[in-house]
XYZ file of C-alpha atoms in Angstrom:
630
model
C 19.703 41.413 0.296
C 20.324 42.957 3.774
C 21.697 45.909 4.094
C 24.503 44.550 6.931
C 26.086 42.453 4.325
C 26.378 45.180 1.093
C 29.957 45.858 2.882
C 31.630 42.377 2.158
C 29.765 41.712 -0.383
C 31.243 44.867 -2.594
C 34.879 43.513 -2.388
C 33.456 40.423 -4.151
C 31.565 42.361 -6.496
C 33.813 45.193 -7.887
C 34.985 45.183 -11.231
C 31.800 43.018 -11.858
C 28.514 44.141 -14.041
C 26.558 41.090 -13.017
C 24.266 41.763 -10.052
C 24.460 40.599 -6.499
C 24.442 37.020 -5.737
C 22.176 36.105 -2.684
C 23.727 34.494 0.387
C 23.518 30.814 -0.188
C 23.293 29.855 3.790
C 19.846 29.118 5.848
C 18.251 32.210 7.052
C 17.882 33.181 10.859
C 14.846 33.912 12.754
C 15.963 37.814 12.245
C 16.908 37.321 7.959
C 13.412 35.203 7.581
C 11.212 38.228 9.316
C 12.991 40.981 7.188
C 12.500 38.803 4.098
C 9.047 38.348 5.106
C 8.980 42.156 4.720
C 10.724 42.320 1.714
C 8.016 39.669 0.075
C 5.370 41.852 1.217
C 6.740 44.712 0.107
C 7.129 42.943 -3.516
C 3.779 42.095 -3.677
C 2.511 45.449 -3.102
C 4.426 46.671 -5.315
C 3.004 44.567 -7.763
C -1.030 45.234 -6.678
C -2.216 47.429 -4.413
C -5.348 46.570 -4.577
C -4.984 44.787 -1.058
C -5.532 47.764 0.954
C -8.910 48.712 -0.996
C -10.012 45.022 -0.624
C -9.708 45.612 3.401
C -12.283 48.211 3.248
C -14.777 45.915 1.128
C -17.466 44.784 3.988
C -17.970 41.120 4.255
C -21.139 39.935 3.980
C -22.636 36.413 4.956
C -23.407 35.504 1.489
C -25.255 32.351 2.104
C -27.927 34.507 3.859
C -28.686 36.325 0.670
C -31.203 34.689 -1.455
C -30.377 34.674 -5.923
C -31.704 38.532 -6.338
C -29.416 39.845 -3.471
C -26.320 37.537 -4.578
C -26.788 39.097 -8.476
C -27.181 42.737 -6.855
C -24.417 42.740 -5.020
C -22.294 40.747 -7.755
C -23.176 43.893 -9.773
C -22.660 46.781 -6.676
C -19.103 45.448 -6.563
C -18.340 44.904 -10.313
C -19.636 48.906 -10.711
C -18.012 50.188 -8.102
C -14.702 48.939 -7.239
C -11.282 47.639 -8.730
C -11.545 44.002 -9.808
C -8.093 43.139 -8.200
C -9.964 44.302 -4.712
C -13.293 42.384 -5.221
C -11.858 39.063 -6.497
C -12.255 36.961 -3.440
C -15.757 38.403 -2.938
C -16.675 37.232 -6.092
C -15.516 33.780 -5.571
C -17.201 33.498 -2.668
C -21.017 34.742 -4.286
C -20.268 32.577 -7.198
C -20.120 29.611 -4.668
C -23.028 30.647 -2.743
C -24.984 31.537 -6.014
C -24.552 28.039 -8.072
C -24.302 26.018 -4.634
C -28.125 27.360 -4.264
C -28.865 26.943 -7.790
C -27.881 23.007 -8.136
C -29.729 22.374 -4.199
C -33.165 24.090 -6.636
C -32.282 22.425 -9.695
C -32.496 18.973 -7.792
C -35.637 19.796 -6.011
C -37.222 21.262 -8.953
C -36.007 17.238 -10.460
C -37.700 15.648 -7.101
C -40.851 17.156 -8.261
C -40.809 16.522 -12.341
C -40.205 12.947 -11.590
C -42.520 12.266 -8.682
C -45.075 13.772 -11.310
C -43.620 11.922 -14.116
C -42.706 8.323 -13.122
C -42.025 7.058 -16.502
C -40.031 10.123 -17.773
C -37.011 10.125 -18.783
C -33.951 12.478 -17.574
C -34.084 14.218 -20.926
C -37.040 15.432 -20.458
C -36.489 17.294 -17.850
C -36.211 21.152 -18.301
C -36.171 23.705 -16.051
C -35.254 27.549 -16.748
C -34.581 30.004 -13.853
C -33.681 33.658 -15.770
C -31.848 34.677 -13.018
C -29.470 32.359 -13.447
C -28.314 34.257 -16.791
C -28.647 37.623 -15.293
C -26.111 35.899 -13.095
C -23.624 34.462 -15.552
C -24.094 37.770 -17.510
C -22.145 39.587 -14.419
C -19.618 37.011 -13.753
C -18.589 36.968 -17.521
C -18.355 40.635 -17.642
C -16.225 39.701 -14.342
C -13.955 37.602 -16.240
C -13.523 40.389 -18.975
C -12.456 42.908 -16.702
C -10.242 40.410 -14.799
C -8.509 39.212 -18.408
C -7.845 43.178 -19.436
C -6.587 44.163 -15.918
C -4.025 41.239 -15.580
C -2.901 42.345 -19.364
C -2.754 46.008 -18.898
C -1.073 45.683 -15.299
C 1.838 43.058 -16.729
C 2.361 45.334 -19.700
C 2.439 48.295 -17.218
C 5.087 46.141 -14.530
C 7.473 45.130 -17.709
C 7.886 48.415 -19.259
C 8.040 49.880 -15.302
C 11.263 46.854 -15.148
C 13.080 48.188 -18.331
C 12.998 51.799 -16.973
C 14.154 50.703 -13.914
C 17.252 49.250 -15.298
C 18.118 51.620 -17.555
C 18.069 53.746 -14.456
C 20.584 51.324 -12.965
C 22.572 51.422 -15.767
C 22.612 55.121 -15.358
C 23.551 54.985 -11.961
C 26.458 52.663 -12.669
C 27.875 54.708 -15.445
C 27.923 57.725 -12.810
C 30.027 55.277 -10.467
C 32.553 54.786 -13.290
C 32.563 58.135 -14.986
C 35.104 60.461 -13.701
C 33.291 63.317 -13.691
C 33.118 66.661 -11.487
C 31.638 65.984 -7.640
C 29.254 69.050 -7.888
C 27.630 67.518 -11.445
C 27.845 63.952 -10.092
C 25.801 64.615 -6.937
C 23.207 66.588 -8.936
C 22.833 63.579 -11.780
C 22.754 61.281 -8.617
C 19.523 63.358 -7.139
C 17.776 63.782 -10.330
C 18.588 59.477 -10.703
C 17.146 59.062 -7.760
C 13.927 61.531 -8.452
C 13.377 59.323 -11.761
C 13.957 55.860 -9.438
C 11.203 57.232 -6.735
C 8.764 57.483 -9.759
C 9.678 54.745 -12.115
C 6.185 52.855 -10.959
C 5.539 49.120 -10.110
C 7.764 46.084 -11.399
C 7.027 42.278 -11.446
C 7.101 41.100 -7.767
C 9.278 38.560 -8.708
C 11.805 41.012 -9.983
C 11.309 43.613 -6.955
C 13.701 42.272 -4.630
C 16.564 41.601 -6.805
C 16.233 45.185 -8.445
C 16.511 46.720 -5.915
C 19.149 45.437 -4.210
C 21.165 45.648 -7.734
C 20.165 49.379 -7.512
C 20.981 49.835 -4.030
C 24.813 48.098 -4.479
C 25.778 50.817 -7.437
C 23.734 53.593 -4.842
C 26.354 52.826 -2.339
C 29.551 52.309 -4.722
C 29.143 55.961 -5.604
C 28.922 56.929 -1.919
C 32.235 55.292 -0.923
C 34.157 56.623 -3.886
C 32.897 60.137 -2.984
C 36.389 61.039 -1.487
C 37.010 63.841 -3.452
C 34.520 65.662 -1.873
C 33.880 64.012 1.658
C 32.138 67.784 3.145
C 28.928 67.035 0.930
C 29.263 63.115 1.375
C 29.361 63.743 4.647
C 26.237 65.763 4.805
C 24.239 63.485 2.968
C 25.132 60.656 5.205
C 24.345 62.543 8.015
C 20.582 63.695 6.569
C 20.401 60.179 5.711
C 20.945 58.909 9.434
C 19.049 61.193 11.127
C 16.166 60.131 8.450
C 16.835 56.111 9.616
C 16.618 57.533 12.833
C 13.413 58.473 12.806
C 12.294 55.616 10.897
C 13.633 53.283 13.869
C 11.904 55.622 16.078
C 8.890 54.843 14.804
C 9.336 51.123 14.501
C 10.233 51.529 18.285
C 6.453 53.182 19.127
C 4.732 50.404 16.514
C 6.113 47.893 19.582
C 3.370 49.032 21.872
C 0.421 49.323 18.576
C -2.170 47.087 20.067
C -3.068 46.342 16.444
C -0.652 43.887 15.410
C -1.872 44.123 11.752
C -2.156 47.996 12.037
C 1.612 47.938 13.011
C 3.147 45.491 10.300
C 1.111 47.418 7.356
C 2.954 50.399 8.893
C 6.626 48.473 9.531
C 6.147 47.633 5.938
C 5.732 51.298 4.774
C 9.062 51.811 6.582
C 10.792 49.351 4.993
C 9.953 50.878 1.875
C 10.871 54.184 3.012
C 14.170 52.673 3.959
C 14.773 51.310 0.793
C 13.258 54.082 -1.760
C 13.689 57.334 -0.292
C 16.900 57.486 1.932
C 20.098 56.569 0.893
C 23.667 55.353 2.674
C 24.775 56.499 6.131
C 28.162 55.949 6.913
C 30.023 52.736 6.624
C 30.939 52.884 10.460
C 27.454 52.917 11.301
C 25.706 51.504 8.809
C 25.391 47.997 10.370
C 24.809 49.198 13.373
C 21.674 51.357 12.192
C 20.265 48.255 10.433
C 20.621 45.889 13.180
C 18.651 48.303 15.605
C 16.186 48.313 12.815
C 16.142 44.885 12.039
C 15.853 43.851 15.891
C 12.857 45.653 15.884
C 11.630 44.332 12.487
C 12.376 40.594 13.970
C 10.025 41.667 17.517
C 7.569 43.027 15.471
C 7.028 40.073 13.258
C 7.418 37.631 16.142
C 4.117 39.325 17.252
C 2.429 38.843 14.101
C 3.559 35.236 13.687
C 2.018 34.761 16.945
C -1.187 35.925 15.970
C -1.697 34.172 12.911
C -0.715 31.103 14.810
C -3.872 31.737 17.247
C -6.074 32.436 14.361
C -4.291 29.279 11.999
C -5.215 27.517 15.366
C -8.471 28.539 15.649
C -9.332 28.010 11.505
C -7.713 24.342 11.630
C -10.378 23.632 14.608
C -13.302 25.162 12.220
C -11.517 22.860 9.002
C -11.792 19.885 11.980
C -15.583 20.678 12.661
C -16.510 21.204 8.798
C -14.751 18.137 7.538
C -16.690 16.359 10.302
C -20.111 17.605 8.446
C -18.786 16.595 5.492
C -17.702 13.901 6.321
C -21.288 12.986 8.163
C -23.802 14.425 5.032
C -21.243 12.060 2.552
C -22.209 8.907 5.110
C -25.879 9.796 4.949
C -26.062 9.838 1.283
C -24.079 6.381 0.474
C -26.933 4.901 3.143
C -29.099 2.318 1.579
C -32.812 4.409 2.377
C -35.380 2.067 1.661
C -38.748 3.405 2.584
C -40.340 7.106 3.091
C -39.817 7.385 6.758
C -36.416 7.020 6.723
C -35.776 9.138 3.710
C -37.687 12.225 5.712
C -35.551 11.946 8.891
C -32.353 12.003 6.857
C -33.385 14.483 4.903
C -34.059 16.884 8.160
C -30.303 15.711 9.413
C -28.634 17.502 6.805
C -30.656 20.473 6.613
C -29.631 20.545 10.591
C -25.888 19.722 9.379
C -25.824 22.259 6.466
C -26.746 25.061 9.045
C -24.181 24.007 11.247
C -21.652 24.300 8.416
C -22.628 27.797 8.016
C -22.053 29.149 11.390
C -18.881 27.981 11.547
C -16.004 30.999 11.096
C -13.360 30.792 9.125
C -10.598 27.941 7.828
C -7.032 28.034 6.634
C -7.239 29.688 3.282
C -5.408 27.027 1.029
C -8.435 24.608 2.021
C -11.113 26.987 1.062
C -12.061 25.832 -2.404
C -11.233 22.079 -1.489
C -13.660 21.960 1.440
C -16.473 24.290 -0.349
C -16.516 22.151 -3.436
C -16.715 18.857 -0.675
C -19.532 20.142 0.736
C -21.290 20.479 -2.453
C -20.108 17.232 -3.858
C -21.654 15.831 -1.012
C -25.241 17.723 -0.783
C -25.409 16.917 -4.831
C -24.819 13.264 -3.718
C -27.298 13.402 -1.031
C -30.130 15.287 -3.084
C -29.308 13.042 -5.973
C -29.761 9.555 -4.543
C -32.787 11.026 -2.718
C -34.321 12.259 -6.252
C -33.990 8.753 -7.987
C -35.176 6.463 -4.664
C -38.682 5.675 -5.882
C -37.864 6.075 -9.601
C -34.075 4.011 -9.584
C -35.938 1.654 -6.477
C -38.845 0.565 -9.255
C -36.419 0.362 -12.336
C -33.988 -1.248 -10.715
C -35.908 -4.093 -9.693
C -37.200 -4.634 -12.793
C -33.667 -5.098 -14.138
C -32.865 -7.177 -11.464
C -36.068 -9.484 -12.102
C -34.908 -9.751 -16.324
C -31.561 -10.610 -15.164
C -32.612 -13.565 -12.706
C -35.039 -14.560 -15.438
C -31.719 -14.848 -17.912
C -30.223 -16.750 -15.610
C -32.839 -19.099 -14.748
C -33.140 -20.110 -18.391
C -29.828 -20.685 -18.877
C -29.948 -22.710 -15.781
C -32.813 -24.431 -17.273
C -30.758 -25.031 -20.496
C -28.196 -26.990 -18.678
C -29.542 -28.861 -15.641
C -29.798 -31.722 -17.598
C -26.679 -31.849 -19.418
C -23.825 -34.988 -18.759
C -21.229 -33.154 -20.356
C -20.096 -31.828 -16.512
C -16.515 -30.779 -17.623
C -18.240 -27.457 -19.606
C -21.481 -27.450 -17.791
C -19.856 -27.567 -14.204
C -18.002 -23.906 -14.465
C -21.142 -22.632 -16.559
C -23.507 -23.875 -13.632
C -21.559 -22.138 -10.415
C -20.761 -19.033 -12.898
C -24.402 -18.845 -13.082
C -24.943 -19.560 -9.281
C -22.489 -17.143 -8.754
C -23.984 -13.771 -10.832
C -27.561 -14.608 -9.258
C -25.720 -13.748 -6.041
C -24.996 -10.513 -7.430
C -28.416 -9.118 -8.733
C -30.331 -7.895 -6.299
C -33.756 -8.070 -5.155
C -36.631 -8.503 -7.941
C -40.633 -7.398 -7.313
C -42.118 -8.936 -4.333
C -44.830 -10.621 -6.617
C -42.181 -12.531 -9.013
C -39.740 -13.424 -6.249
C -40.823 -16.484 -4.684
C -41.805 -18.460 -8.138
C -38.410 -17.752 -9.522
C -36.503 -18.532 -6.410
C -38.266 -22.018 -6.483
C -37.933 -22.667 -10.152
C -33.731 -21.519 -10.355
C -33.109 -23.859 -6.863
C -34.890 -26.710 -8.563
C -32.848 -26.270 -11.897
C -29.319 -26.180 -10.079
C -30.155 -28.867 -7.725
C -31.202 -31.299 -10.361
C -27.758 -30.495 -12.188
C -25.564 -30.997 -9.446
C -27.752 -33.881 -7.535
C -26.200 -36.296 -11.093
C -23.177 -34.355 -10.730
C -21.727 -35.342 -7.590
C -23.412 -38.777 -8.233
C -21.118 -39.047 -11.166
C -18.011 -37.391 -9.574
C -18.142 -40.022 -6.680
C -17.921 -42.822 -9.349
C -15.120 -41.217 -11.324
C -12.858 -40.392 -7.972
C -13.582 -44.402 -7.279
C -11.992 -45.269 -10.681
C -9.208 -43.054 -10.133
C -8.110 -44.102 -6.994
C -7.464 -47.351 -8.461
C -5.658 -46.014 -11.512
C -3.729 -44.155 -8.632
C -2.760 -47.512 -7.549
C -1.748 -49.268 -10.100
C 0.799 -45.949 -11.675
C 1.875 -46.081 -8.082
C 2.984 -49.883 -8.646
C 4.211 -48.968 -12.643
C 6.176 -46.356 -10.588
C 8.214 -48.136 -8.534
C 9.153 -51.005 -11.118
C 10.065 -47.992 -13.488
C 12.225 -46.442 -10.456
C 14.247 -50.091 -10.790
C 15.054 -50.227 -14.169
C 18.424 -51.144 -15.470
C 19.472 -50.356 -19.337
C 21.160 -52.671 -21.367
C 23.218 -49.738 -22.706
C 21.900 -50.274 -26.440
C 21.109 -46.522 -27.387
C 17.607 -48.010 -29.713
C 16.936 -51.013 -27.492
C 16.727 -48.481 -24.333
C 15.007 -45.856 -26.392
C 11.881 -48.023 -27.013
C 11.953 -49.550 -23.928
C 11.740 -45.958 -22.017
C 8.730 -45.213 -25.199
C 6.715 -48.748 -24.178
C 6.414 -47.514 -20.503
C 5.590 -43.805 -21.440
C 2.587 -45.483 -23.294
C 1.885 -48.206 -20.691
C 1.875 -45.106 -17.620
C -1.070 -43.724 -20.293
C -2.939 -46.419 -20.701
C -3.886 -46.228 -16.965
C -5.664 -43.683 -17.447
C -6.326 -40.374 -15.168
C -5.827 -40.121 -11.610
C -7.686 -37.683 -9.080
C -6.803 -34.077 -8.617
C -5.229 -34.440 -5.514
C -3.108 -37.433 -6.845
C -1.504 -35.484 -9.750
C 1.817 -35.371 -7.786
C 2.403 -39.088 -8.716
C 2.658 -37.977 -12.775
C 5.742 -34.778 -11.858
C 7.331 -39.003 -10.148
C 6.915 -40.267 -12.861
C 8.619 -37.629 -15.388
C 11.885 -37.490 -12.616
C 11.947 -41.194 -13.234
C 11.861 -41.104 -16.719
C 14.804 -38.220 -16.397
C 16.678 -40.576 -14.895
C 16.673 -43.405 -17.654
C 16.999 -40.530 -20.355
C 20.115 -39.311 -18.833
C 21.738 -42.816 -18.911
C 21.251 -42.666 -23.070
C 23.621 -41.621 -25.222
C 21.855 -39.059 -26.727
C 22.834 -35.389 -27.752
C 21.941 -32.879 -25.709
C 19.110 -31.406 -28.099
C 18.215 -35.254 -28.563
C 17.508 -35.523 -24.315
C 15.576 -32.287 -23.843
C 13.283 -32.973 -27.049
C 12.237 -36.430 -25.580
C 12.052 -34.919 -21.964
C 9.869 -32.312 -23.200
C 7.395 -34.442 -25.461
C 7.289 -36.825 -22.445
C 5.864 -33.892 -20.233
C 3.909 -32.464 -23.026
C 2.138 -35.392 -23.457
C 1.064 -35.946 -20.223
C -0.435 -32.225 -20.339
C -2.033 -33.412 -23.294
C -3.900 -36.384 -21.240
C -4.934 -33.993 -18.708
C -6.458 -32.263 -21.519
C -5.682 -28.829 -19.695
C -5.373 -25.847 -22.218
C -4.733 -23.255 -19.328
C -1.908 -25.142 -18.545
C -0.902 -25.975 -22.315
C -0.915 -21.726 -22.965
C 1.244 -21.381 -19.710
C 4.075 -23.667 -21.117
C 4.072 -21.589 -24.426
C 4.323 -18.635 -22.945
C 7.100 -19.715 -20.690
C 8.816 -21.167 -23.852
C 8.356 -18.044 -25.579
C 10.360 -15.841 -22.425
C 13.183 -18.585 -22.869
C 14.022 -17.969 -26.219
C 13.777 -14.075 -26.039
C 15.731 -14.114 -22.997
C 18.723 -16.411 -24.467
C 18.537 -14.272 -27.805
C 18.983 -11.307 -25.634
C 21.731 -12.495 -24.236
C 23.183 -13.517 -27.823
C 22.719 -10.505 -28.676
C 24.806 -8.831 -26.305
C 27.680 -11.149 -26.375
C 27.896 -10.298 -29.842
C 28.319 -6.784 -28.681
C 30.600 -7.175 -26.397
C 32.643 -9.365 -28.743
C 32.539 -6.272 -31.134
C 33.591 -3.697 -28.535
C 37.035 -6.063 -27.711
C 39.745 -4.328 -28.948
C 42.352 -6.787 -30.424
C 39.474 -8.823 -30.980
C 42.077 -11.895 -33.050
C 40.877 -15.071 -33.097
C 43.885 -16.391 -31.052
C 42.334 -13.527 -28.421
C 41.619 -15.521 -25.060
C 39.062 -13.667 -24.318
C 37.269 -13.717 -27.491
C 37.319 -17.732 -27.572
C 35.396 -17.549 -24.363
C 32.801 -15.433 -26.129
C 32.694 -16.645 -28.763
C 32.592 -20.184 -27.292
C 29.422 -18.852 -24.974
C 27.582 -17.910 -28.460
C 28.037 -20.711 -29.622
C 26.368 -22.462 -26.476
C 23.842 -20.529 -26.427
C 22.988 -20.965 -30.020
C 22.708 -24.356 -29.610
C 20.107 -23.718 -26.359
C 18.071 -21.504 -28.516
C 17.490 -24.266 -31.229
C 16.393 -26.828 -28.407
C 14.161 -24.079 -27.085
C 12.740 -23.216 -30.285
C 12.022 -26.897 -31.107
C 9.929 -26.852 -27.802
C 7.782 -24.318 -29.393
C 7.643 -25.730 -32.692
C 5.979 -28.861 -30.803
C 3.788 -26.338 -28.967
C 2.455 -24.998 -32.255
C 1.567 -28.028 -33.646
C -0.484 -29.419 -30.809
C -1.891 -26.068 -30.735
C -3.363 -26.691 -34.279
């Protein structure tokens, strides 16, 4: 919390043993630099280890060959705290396997240009430094595990001291005790507070500020004795005083960083080692502090926003690479020549990657692990051309041999409605293989162009004859159609029935019409909806002959894709009306009143019983369905 705001927020907190609440409106430019502080601050407190890291030199790892990598793996794991050599670490264990896999798949190149007919698991390569390597890193990880237990053990018990010091503290606000004995518990409280150690970063802020709100109830209740309260607000201001003093000079630091490290040790000053000035000053003090705070970091924010500027050009230029070594390895390389130009472009690309300076942080990992996806892609496809460009082939040449004999098997069959799909299926996959061994290609071309041809020469011989017969089926339903369209019932329910039945039969004896004719059979069914709707037949009567009426003339198109559809749609019908059964049943049982004489339960109940009656007609559809099925 800021200091400024402790005043008002007292009044809301006396009486209270539950902690400050933070300030639940957006921060300004001044409230979002001091927080800044206060995070860094927090974090320090946590791990330390920062300012050792700093003095770590930073070496161009990828210059280092696998001996120098594992040496100075090992100079830093011996000699320095593993929270301050993490990052360097990282960065050798990148260098160190990125090398590794770029020898592994040369060391490949070679086994297989030796050993054309080998397989992959028989490839073996051992490289003992490797293991000297992953010897360090583990003993790494050890350390790492132990420090991260030992510190969070070390930052919990660090937190309970702390507030049992606050507890302390506000016991002293409410005892009524002697001034003289209150002032010294209050020193030695403060003593044990300087030296309680580090707490969980996430904690810091909060604790503080808890400790700091009790810190300054005791000061304004210290009007029994306002000489010595006095005093101490007066060491304390001339203490602040210096401290903005300072922060004043820090202004002019040419080293930005130099000069927040140092604000930040001020802050901390400000917060652990001086206490309250008076309340007529006290927001004044802070502001002037603050201001300076808010100038300083405005300096610092500037920086990084030149450097984030300059690393978001370098992310630009190395995604570029990337992006330009993943291109060449998708390429389809298909001779030597080729292969050794591309293969000089991205050893003139990698070295470009590696004089570039530094990117935005967050994107580290992501970009490093890019740029090795993509040199393993690279060095891959260029390992396998002449072993995958041989064996490939081969499969290609047994697949177009498959598919010539099945060709073969059917170029002379006349049964064209399962032959025809089989045929362009066929057509179609020999599309998809590619190309076979320059000695086979030619015969097999020759002898799969001859078997298709020969097939489809009788078939569109034989389709020409059928779309002559069904034109003239076309016209004569067309004729049937328009007599049907004039038909007049006698109004004898049987008489009519049997009538409508003779001229479903007489529309099939016709026989089938072309594709692009079908429209003339979804006529005929309206027409025939039309005479059904003038018998007297029940409702479930109607839609049964409707439906057989349509059924059957799926049945003559002897289409089972369409056949399926129809169940399926049938199926969705009688869910959805049971659904809705279902819940009008529900609804019936949630009426309260719910007498038959109720008006609103007739109209349920009369809607349950209608669609009761739907689902039967529905679910003699799919009865009908089933049994053409078998």
């Amino acid at each position: 919390m800021l200091e400024s705001k402790n005043d008002n927020l007292q009044e809301q907190a006396e009486g209270q043993e539950s902690t400050l609440k933070s300030v639940e409106t957006a921060f300004s430019d001044k409230e979002k630099a001091l927080d800044s502080i206060a995070n860094f601050n927090a974090e320090d407190n946590e791990d330390n280890a920062s300012h050792e890291e700093s003095t770590i030199p930073q070496l161009d790892y990828e210059r280092l060959d696998f001996e120098q990598l594992t040496a100075q793996l090992n100079k830093l794991i011996k000699n320095h705290k593993v929270t301050a050599i993490r990052n360097h670490v990282n960065d050798i264990r990148k260098v160190f396997y990125g090398k590794y896999n770029d020898l592994l798949n040369e060391k490949k190149t070679v086994f297989f240009e030796e050993n054309p007919d080998a397989l992959d698991t028989d490839f073996e390569f051992i490289f003992p430094e490797k293991g000297h390597f992953d010897s360090l890193y583990h003993e790494f990880r050890v350390m790492q595990d132990n420090h991260f237990k030992t510190l969070q053990n070390s930052l919990n018990n660090n937190l309970e001291k702390r507030l049992a010091i606050i507890d302390k503290l506000k016991n002293l606000v409410d005892e009524k005790e002697g001034i003289s004995d209150a002032l010294k518990q209050l020193a030695d409280i403060r003593e044990e507070w300087k030296n309680a150690g580090a707490i969980p970063k996430d904690k810091y802020n909060h604790v503080w500020n808890n400790y700091h709100f009790h810190l300054e109830r005791f000061y304004d209740q210290l009007h029994l004795d306002r000489e010595a309260r006095d005093l101490d607000f007066k060491y304390n201001l001339e203490q602040k005083t210096k401290l903005i003093a300072r922060a004043e000079l820090l202004l002019q630091e040419e080293d930005v960083m130099k000069a927040f490290g140092e604000l930040q040790t001020l802050h901390r000053i400000w917060r652990e080692e001086i206490g309250p000035v008076d309340r007529e000053v006290r927001e004044q003090v802070w502001e002037r502090f603050s201001d300076l705070t808010k100038q300083l970091h405005d300096k610092r924010e500037l920086l990084f926003e030149q450097l984030r500027q300059v690393e978001r050009e370098h992310l630009a230029l190395k995604v570029n690479i990337i992006s330009e070594i993943d291109k060449i390895s998708k390429q389809q390389i298909t001779n030597h020549t080729i292969w050794q130009k591309e293969i000089k472009r991205v050893e003139e690309l990698r070295q470009s990657f590696f004089s570039i300076g530094r990117i935005p942080i967050e994107y580290t990992d992501e970009v490093w692990g890019l740029f090795q996806l993509a040199n393993r892609n690279f060095n891959q496809n260029k390992n396998n051309f002449y072993k995958e460009l041989k064996r490939e082939q081969q499969e290609n040449y047994t697949k177009k041999l498959a598919l010539l004999e099945q060709a073969q098997a059917y170029k002379d069959s006349e049964d064209y409605e399962k032959a025809t799909p089989i045929m362009k299926r066929i057509q179609e996959d020999w599309k998809k293989v590619g190309h076979v061994p320059r000695k086979y290609s030619e015969q097999l071309w020759a002898d799969f162009k001859e078997a298709c041809n020969a097939f489809f020469d009788r078939y569109h011989e034989q389709r020409k004859l059928v779309n002559k017969e069904g034109l003239e089926v076309y016209d004569k339903k067309k004729a049937y159609l328009d007599m049907v369209k004039g038909i007049t019932l006698s109004g004898d329910h049987k008489q009519d029935l049997d009538e409508i039945k003779k001229h479903i039969a007489a529309w099939k004896e016709f026989g089938k019409v072309p594709f692009e004719k079908r429209f003339i059979e979804g006529k005929f069914n309206k027409a025939l909806d039309v005479l059904f709707d003038q018998l007297s037949l029940s409702k479930r009567e109607m839609e049964a002959e409707k439906f057989n009426s349509r059924i059957d003339n799926l049945m003559e198109e002897n289409d089972g894709r369409k056949l399926q559809q129809e169940v399926q749609f049938v199926q969705r019908k009688i869910e959805e009306i049971s659904s809705d059964i279902i819940q009008l049943e529900n609804n019936l049982a949630c009426i309260s009143n719910a007498t038959k004489d109720n008006p609103l339960v007739k109209e349920v109940n009369k809607s349950i019983d209608r669609s009761k009656e739907e689902l039967k007609i529905w679910k003699d559809k799919l009865n009908k369905l089933r049994t053409l099925n078998k």
